[in-house]
Amino acid sequence: MLVLGIETSCDETGVALYDSQQGLLADALFSQIDLHRVYGGVVPELASRDHVKRLLPLIKQVLAEANKQAQQIDAIAYTAGPGLVGALLVGASCAKALAFAWQVPVLGVHHMEGHLLAPMLESKPPQFPFIALLVSGGHTQLVRVDGIGQYRVLGESIDDAAGEAFDKTAKMLGLRYPGGPEIAKLAEQGQPGRFKLPRPMTDRPGLDFSFSGLKTSTLTAWHKAEQLGVANQQAKADLAYAFQEAVVKTLTIKCERALEQEGLKRLVIAGGVSANQALRQELDAMLAARQGEVFYARPRFCTDNGAMIAYAGCQRLLAGQVDAPGTNVRARWPMEELPAL
């Protein structure tokens, strides 16, 4: 089955072609970072308008790269949620219009399921069951995965997601949007030990996360440095190091706790923050000590992309799932509501 995947949940327009026999044939992505950077965050109306502008050219590009014709496409998968409603509607409308014109089935895909399954696109995919850490700008979740659609959320953030905390902290420190890569880059120049920041909710049972307090602690530390007259570039780098270390340690502690609780040794990490190298190194070390395995998507498939939607959609389309009449996008969509294959 040849599936066209369309991703427009936020500020990246992603398109891909996935073949159930040959794998990923082509993918293309346009990021709106430069468009939104001047505002310090994503502007939903601008995001929607830019998806309209980019989508059809990207579809044509992917078809050309894969040397395929529209008539060869067997089905279309698109992101139906969660995400920005306006942005989701652009992708859904395009997918449904093309499906009607080409007389092929169409299916809305859960955005976080796409992220969760992105490591399946690699040459060494994980085997079920495993623990998944879904960590991005909008989500931080620990999920037990026993199969496609067999998800049990073990813990999630009760306030800011980890990626959101990175962005907000970067803005407080005067860094550019998006904050994650900027914090990580600055942290490379930082020295450990100068600032002590908490590891939120690691001193109590459970697998939930909270990053708003860490963000506040970081701001307090910076204000204190300003009052002492030592708020220079090195202090900023040292604070970026401390903040990143606190997030990484918190995520690692909770991942290890989830593996112990569920009696598993396989961990999958997905979502934009999974590209963070400090986090990867810490998780690699933790899993090595436990004689376990950790799986990631390649860096370009950590952020939003069409390939993960095409793959996830293909698995469900092969199982016979298609959109029911009147199916609409969903800004909020618990992953546990998805049917198992």
XYZ file of C-alpha atoms in Angstrom:
341
model
C 0.000 0.000 0.000
C 1.335 3.436 -0.990
C 0.279 6.097 1.531
C 0.601 9.859 1.315
C 1.141 11.366 4.768
C 0.311 14.986 5.638
C 1.335 16.733 8.875
C 0.082 20.251 9.751
C -0.550 20.150 13.503
C 1.500 23.228 14.430
C 4.292 25.143 12.688
C 5.790 22.555 10.336
C 4.325 21.395 7.046
C 5.340 17.787 6.458
C 4.575 15.475 3.532
C 5.825 11.939 2.874
C 5.206 8.834 0.808
C 5.405 5.499 2.615
C 5.100 2.112 0.933
C 4.138 -0.879 3.071
C 6.594 -3.060 1.142
C 9.468 -0.706 0.325
C 9.332 1.624 3.325
C 9.782 5.395 3.185
C 10.139 6.576 -0.411
C 10.340 10.350 0.020
C 9.617 13.079 2.537
C 9.721 16.864 2.620
C 9.360 19.384 5.418
C 8.969 23.143 5.623
C 9.566 24.738 9.014
C 7.945 28.045 9.935
C 10.522 28.896 12.614
C 11.684 32.084 10.895
C 8.076 33.211 10.441
C 7.223 32.867 14.146
C 10.602 33.747 15.686
C 9.907 37.485 15.584
C 6.859 36.886 17.813
C 8.685 34.593 20.253
C 6.258 31.718 19.641
C 3.780 30.208 17.215
C 1.012 32.506 15.968
C -1.870 30.132 15.048
C -3.358 32.266 12.256
C 0.014 32.698 10.557
C 0.700 28.972 10.898
C -2.575 28.071 9.172
C -1.999 30.490 6.313
C 1.501 29.202 5.697
C 0.307 25.581 5.613
C -2.104 26.588 2.831
C 0.802 28.102 0.925
C 3.229 25.188 1.353
C 1.142 22.026 1.214
C 0.492 21.449 -2.497
C 4.051 22.326 -3.610
C 5.425 19.872 -1.034
C 3.063 17.133 -2.251
C 4.263 17.695 -5.821
C 7.877 17.652 -4.617
C 7.469 14.348 -2.789
C 5.727 12.690 -5.737
C 8.536 13.816 -8.040
C 11.287 12.614 -5.675
C 9.629 9.209 -5.347
C 8.991 9.073 -9.107
C 5.326 8.351 -8.449
C 2.093 9.606 -9.987
C -0.982 10.657 -8.060
C -2.858 7.729 -9.598
C -0.512 5.299 -7.819
C -1.408 6.494 -4.309
C -3.599 3.962 -2.487
C -4.583 6.039 0.563
C -3.986 9.315 2.397
C -3.200 9.824 6.092
C -3.286 13.214 7.782
C -2.843 14.551 11.305
C -6.306 14.903 12.867
C -5.100 16.013 16.322
C -4.055 17.026 18.826
C -2.798 20.414 17.682
C -3.860 23.882 16.573
C -7.367 23.613 15.141
C -6.782 25.973 12.225
C -3.562 24.245 11.232
C -5.146 20.797 11.546
C -8.066 21.865 9.348
C -5.716 22.850 6.526
C -4.184 19.381 6.377
C -7.507 17.608 6.873
C -9.241 19.635 4.146
C -6.434 19.005 1.686
C -6.304 15.280 2.484
C -10.060 14.830 2.142
C -10.235 16.824 -1.094
C -7.434 14.791 -2.663
C -8.952 11.531 -1.428
C -12.279 12.480 -3.024
C -10.602 13.469 -6.288
C -8.425 10.366 -6.432
C -11.126 8.040 -5.064
C -8.933 6.590 -2.317
C -9.551 6.095 1.422
C -8.447 8.728 3.920
C -7.636 8.431 7.640
C -6.962 10.945 10.406
C -3.919 10.005 12.509
C -3.153 10.869 16.126
C -0.145 13.191 16.181
C 1.436 11.626 19.278
C 0.973 8.110 17.923
C 2.941 9.305 14.929
C 5.772 10.455 17.203
C 5.601 7.249 19.225
C 5.952 5.101 16.088
C 8.607 7.264 14.386
C 11.466 4.984 15.596
C 9.795 2.190 13.588
C 11.138 3.948 10.480
C 14.711 3.097 11.519
C 16.700 0.054 10.412
C 16.504 -1.408 13.931
C 12.972 -0.762 15.194
C 11.943 -1.570 18.783
C 9.905 -4.665 19.567
C 6.744 -4.524 21.676
C 6.281 -4.102 24.604
C 8.227 -1.006 25.623
C 8.025 2.208 27.624
C 7.733 5.354 25.521
C 8.760 8.822 26.644
C 6.900 11.325 24.464
C 8.545 14.662 25.076
C 7.881 17.770 23.001
C 6.719 21.363 23.182
C 3.156 20.336 23.903
C 3.458 16.958 25.618
C 5.494 15.101 28.209
C 4.144 11.598 28.768
C 5.316 8.157 29.825
C 3.339 5.439 28.067
C 3.387 1.654 28.248
C 3.097 0.333 24.686
C 2.059 -3.284 24.109
C 1.198 -2.836 20.428
C -0.203 -0.280 18.017
C -3.200 1.228 19.780
C -2.411 -0.612 23.003
C -1.368 2.357 25.115
C -1.538 3.005 28.835
C -0.449 6.427 30.050
C 1.693 6.001 33.169
C 2.456 9.638 33.828
C 2.312 13.083 32.239
C 3.051 16.709 32.974
C 0.564 18.442 35.249
C 1.600 21.863 33.889
C 4.269 22.839 31.344
C 5.599 20.226 28.964
C 9.395 19.885 28.912
C 9.705 21.525 25.493
C 7.453 24.365 26.600
C 9.671 24.895 29.651
C 12.735 25.047 27.386
C 11.056 27.699 25.213
C 9.866 29.825 28.145
C 13.205 29.619 29.949
C 15.049 30.595 26.780
C 12.787 33.629 26.410
C 13.472 34.638 30.031
C 17.210 34.483 29.301
C 16.847 36.566 26.138
C 17.451 33.661 23.742
C 15.723 33.110 20.422
C 12.708 30.918 19.682
C 12.599 27.917 19.603
C 14.276 27.677 22.969
C 15.330 24.026 23.114
C 18.199 24.187 20.600
C 19.271 27.600 21.957
C 19.458 26.364 25.557
C 21.339 23.237 24.457
C 23.838 25.268 22.425
C 24.460 27.729 25.264
C 24.728 24.908 27.821
C 27.766 23.546 25.935
C 29.683 26.598 27.228
C 28.320 26.257 30.771
C 30.124 24.958 33.833
C 28.457 22.519 36.252
C 27.860 23.337 39.893
C 27.412 27.101 39.798
C 23.608 26.955 40.013
C 21.569 24.372 41.915
C 18.108 23.759 40.479
C 15.463 21.256 41.672
C 14.522 17.936 40.032
C 10.738 18.443 40.179
C 8.558 15.675 41.633
C 11.401 13.151 41.847
C 11.259 13.125 45.659
C 7.776 11.588 45.712
C 6.189 8.440 44.252
C 4.570 8.453 40.855
C 5.426 9.161 37.241
C 3.882 12.582 36.654
C 5.998 15.595 35.708
C 5.976 19.285 36.578
C 8.274 21.861 34.996
C 6.665 25.205 35.869
C 8.428 25.352 39.243
C 11.789 24.622 37.613
C 11.176 27.499 35.229
C 10.448 29.782 38.190
C 13.583 28.615 40.025
C 15.650 29.422 36.950
C 14.198 32.928 36.733
C 14.837 33.484 40.440
C 18.463 32.390 40.055
C 18.944 34.786 37.134
C 17.412 37.703 39.036
C 19.725 36.981 41.956
C 22.714 36.996 39.598
C 21.554 40.380 38.284
C 21.263 41.764 41.802
C 24.795 40.580 42.574
C 26.089 42.132 39.348
C 27.320 38.830 37.923
C 24.663 38.292 35.248
C 27.154 38.035 32.383
C 27.290 35.683 29.393
C 29.147 32.991 31.328
C 26.560 33.080 34.105
C 23.839 32.715 31.476
C 25.642 29.681 30.009
C 26.080 28.174 33.481
C 22.370 28.648 34.186
C 21.429 27.107 30.825
C 23.606 24.118 31.759
C 21.898 23.797 35.146
C 18.418 24.067 33.637
C 19.093 21.472 30.938
C 20.709 19.161 33.494
C 17.648 19.436 35.759
C 15.258 18.567 32.924
C 17.434 15.698 31.715
C 17.889 14.233 35.210
C 14.165 14.514 35.929
C 13.175 12.764 32.705
C 15.791 10.042 33.243
C 14.713 9.353 36.835
C 11.083 9.008 35.778
C 11.976 6.770 32.822
C 13.988 4.453 35.064
C 11.124 4.395 37.553
C 8.647 3.478 34.791
C 10.863 0.658 33.505
C 11.142 -0.760 37.018
C 7.421 -0.465 37.658
C 6.482 -2.251 34.427
C 9.320 -4.790 34.469
C 10.606 -3.780 31.023
C 14.031 -3.056 29.567
C 13.132 -1.275 26.315
C 12.649 2.488 26.159
C 11.535 4.538 23.158
C 11.967 8.301 23.221
C 10.179 10.471 20.676
C 9.159 14.083 20.111
C 11.151 17.250 19.520
C 13.043 17.186 22.843
C 14.282 13.668 22.042
C 16.819 15.306 19.707
C 18.585 16.800 22.754
C 22.018 15.186 22.923
C 22.443 15.574 26.684
C 19.170 13.687 27.203
C 20.237 10.936 24.819
C 23.566 10.490 26.573
C 21.922 10.276 29.996
C 19.313 7.761 28.827
C 21.958 5.695 27.001
C 23.970 5.459 30.211
C 20.917 4.575 32.304
C 19.782 1.813 29.934
C 23.316 0.446 29.601
C 23.526 0.144 33.391
C 20.206 -1.722 33.378
C 21.283 -3.924 30.432
C 18.407 -2.515 28.457
C 17.905 -0.788 25.116
C 16.854 2.702 24.106
C 15.478 3.618 20.677
C 15.221 6.994 18.954
C 14.066 8.315 15.626
C 16.730 9.979 13.490
C 17.020 13.708 14.399
C 14.930 14.995 11.467
C 12.078 12.685 12.469
C 12.119 13.813 16.114
C 10.292 17.035 15.269
C 6.924 17.066 13.467
C 7.130 15.408 10.049
C 5.037 13.714 7.392
C 6.929 10.411 7.499
C 5.638 9.457 10.949
C 2.058 10.241 9.882
C 2.398 8.221 6.691
C 3.789 5.247 8.634
C 1.227 5.337 11.450
C -1.574 5.843 8.949
C -0.370 2.964 6.813
C -0.512 0.518 9.725
C -4.103 1.463 10.520
C -5.193 1.600 6.878
C -3.808 -1.908 6.351
C -5.997 -2.989 9.276
C -9.034 -1.616 7.460
C -9.510 1.655 9.352
C -10.770 4.686 7.434
C -12.436 7.949 8.408
C -16.133 7.726 9.117
C -18.362 10.322 7.395
C -18.221 13.627 9.232
C -14.909 12.887 10.975
C -13.356 16.123 12.186
C -10.077 17.290 13.688
C -9.555 17.377 17.461
C -7.454 19.958 19.290
C -7.386 17.592 22.286
C -7.397 13.831 21.824
C -6.364 11.347 24.559
C -4.183 8.681 22.959
C -5.798 5.979 25.094
C -8.994 6.433 23.047
C -7.317 4.956 19.965
C -8.506 1.480 18.944
C -5.980 -1.355 19.153
C -4.900 -3.182 16.013
